[in-house]
PDB file of C-alpha atoms in Angstrom:
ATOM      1  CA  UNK A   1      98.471  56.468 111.140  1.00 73.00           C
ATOM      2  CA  UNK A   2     101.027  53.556 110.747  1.00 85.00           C
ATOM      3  CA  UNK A   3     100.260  50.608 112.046  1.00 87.00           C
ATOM      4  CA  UNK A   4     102.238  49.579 115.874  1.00 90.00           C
ATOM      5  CA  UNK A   5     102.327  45.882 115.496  1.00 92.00           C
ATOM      6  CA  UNK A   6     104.599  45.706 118.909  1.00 89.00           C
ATOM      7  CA  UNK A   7     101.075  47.185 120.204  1.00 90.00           C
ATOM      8  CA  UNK A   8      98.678  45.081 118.771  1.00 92.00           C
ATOM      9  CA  UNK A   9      97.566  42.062 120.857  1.00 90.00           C
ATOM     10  CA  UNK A  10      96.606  39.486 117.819  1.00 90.00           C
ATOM     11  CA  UNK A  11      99.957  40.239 116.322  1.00 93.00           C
ATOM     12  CA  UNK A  12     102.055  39.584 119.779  1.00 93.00           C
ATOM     13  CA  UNK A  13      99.678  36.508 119.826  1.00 91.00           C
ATOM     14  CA  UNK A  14     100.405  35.438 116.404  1.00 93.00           C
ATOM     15  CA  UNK A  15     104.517  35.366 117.277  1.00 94.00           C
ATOM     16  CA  UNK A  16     104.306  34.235 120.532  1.00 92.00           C
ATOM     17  CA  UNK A  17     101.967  31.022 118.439  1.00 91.00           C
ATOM     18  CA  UNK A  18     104.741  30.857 115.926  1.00 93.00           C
ATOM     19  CA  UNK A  19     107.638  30.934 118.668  1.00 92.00           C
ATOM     20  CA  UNK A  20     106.193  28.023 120.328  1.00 91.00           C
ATOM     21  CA  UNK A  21     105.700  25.792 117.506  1.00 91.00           C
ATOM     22  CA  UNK A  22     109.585  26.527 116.664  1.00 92.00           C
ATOM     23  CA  UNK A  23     110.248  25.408 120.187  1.00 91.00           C
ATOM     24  CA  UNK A  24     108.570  22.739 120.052  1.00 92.00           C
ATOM     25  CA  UNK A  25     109.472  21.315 116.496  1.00 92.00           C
ATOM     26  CA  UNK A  26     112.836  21.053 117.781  1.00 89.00           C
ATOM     27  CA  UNK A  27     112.061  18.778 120.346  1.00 90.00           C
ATOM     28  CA  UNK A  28     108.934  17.327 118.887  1.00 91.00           C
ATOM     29  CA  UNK A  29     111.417  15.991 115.927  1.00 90.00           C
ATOM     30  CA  UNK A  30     113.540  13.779 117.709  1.00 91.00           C
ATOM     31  CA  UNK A  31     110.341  12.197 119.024  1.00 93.00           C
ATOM     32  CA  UNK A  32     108.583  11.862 116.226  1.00 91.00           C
ATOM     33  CA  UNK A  33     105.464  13.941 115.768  1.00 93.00           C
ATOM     34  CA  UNK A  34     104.677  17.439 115.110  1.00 92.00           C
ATOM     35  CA  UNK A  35     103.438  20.634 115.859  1.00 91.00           C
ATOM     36  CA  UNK A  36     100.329  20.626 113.857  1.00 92.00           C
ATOM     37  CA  UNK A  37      99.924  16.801 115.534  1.00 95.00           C
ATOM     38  CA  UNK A  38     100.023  17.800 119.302  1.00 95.00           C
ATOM     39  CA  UNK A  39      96.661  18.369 119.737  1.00 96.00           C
ATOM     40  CA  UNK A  40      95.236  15.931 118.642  1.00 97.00           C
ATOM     41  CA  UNK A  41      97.484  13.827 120.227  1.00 97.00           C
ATOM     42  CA  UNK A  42      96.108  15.787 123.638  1.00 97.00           C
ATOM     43  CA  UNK A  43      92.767  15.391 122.448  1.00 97.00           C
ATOM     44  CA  UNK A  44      92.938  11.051 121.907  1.00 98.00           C
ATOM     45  CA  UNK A  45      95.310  10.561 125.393  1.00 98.00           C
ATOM     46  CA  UNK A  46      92.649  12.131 127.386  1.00 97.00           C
ATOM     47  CA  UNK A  47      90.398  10.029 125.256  1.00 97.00           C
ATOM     48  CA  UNK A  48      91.282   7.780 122.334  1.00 97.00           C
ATOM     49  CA  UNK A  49      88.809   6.335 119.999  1.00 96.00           C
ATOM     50  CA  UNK A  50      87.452   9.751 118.853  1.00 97.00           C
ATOM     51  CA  UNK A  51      86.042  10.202 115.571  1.00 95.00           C
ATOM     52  CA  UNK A  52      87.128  12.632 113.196  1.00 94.00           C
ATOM     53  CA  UNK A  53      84.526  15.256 113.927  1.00 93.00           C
ATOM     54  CA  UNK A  54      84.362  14.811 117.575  1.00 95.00           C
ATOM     55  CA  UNK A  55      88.354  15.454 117.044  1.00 97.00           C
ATOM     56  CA  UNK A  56      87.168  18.410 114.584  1.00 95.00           C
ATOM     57  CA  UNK A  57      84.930  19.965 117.078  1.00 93.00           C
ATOM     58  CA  UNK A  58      86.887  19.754 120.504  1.00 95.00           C
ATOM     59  CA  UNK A  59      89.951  21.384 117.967  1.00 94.00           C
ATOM     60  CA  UNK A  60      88.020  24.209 116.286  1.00 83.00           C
ATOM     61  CA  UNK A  61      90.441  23.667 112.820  1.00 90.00           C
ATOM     62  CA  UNK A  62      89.194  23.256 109.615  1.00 93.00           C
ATOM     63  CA  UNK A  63      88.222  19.691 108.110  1.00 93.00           C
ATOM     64  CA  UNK A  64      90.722  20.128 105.752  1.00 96.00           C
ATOM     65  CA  UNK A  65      93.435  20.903 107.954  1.00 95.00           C
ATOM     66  CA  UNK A  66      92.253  17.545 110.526  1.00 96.00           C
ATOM     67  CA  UNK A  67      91.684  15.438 107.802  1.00 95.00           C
ATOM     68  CA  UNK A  68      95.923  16.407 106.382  1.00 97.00           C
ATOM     69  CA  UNK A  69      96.680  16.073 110.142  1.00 97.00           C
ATOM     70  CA  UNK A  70      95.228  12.769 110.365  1.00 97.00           C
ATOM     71  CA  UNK A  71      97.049  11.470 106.861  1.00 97.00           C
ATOM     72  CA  UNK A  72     100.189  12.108 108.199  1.00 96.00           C
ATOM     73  CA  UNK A  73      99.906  10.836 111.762  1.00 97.00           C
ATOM     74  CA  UNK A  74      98.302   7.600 110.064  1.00 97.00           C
ATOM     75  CA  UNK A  75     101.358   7.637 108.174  1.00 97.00           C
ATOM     76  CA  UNK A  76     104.145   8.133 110.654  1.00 95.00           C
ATOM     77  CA  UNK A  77     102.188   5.328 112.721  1.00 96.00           C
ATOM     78  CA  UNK A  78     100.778   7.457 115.458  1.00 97.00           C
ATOM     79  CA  UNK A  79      97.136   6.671 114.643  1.00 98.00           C
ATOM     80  CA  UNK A  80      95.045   4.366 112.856  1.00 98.00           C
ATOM     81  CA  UNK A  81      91.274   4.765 111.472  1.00 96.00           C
ATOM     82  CA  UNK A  82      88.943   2.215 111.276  1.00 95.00           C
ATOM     83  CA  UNK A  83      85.296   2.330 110.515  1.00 94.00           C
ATOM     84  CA  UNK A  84      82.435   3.225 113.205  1.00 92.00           C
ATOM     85  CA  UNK A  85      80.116   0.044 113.974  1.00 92.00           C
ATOM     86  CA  UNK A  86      76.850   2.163 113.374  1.00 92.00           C
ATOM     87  CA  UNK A  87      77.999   5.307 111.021  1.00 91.00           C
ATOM     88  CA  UNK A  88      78.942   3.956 107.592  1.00 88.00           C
ATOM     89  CA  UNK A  89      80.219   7.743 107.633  1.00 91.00           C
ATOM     90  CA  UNK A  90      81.937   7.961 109.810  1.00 91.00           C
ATOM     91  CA  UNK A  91      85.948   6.578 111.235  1.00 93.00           C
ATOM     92  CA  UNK A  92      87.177   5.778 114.664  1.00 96.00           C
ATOM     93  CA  UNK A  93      90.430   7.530 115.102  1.00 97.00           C
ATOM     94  CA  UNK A  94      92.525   5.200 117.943  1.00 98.00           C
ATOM     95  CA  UNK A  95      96.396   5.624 118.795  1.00 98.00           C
ATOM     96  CA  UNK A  96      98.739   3.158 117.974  1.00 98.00           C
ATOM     97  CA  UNK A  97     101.439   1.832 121.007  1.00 97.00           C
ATOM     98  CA  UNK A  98     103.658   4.291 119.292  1.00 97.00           C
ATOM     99  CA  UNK A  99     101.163   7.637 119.718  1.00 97.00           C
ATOM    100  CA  UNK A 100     100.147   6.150 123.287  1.00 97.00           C
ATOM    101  CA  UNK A 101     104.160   5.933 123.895  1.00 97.00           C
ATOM    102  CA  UNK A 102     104.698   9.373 123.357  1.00 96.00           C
ATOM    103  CA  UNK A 103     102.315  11.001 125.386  1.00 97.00           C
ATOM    104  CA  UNK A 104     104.907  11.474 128.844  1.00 97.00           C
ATOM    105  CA  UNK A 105     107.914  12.725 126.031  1.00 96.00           C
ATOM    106  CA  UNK A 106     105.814  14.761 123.984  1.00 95.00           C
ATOM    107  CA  UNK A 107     103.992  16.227 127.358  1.00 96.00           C
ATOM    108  CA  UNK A 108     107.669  17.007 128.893  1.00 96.00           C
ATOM    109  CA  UNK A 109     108.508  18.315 125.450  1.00 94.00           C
ATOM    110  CA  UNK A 110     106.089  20.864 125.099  1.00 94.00           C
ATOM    111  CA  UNK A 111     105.881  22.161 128.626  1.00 94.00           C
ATOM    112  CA  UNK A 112     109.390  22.478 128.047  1.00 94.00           C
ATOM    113  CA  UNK A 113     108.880  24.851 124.625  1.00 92.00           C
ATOM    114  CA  UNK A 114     106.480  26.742 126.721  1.00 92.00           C
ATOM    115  CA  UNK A 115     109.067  27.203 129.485  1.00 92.00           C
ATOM    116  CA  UNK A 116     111.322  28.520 126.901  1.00 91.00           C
ATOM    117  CA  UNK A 117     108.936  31.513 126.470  1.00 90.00           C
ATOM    118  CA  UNK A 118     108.028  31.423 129.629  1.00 91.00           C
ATOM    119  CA  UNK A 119     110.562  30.953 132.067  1.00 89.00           C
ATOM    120  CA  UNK A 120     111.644  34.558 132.930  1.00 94.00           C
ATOM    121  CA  UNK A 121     108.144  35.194 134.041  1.00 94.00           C
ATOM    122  CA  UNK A 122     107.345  35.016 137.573  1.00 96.00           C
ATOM    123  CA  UNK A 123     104.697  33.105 138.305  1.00 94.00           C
ATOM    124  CA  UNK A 124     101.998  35.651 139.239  1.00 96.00           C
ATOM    125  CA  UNK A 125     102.950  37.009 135.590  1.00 96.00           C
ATOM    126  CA  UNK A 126     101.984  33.575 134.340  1.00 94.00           C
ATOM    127  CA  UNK A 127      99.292  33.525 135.727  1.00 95.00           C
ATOM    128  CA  UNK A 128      97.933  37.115 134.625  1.00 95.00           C
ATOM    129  CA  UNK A 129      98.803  35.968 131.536  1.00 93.00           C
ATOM    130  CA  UNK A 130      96.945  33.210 130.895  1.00 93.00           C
ATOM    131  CA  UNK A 131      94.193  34.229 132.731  1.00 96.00           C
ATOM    132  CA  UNK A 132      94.120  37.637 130.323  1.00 94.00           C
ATOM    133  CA  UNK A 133      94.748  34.719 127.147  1.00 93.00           C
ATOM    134  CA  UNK A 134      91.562  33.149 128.139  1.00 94.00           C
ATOM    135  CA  UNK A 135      89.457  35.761 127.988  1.00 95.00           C
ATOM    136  CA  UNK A 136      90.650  36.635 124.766  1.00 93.00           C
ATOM    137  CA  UNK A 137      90.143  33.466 123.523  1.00 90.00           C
ATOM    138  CA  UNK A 138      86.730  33.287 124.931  1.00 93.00           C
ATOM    139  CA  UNK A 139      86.014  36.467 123.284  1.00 94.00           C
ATOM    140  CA  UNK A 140      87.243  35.332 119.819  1.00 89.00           C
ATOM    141  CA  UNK A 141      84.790  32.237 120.044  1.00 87.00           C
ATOM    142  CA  UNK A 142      81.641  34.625 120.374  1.00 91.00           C
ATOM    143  CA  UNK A 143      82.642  36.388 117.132  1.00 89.00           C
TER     144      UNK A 143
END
């Protein structure tokens, strides 16, 4: 039996993850941050001053991934990491004015990638949807 990928949830998933991040790479570029970098820009304007592994854990991505992620957002002057006061392991990761600046643009920007998707659905659909997306997600962290 061949495989139906226009029936297969995870694959639907998996293009509706990689449309979004095209969507919102075109507007995330003229402000200055990326994809991979929206998170845990979400993640330090709800709360800045995180430290790597609190980021790590509240983003369920591999170290390696965070700790790229981080390098570049240092970088492009979004971040900067400074040492913890009582864990010689450990680094405070705090926004810079230019990562706090973008949180209203970047917000607008990616609400508008998912609207992109999105925006022939009516709203009950929405709904359904991500209510049915949670689930699955919740489902996928028990495994």
């Amino acid at each position: 039996m061949a495989f139906d990928r226009s029936n297969s949830a995870t694959y639907l998933a998996g293009q509706l993850a990689k449309g979004f991040a095209r969507s919102l790479q075109q507007r995330a570029a003229t402000l200055g941050f990326s994809p991979g970098q929206f998170p845990v820009l979400v993640e330090l304007w709800q709360e800045d001053g995180l430290t790597q592994k609190q980021i790590l854990d509240r983003l369920d991505v591999e170290q390696a991934t965070l700790a790229n992620t981080l390098s570049r957002m240092e970088r492009d002057g979004l971040i900067t990491r400074t040492p913890h006061p009582t864990d010689r392991r450990a680094q405070i990761v705090s926004l810079t004015e230019r990562g706090r600046a973008l949180e209203s643009e970047a917000i607008n920007a990616a609400s508008d990638a998912e609207n992109a998707l999105l925006g022939s659905f009516r709203s009950f659909e929405r709904q359904l949807m991500l209510e049915y997306m949670r689930m699955a997600v919740e489902n996928a962290r028990k495994l």
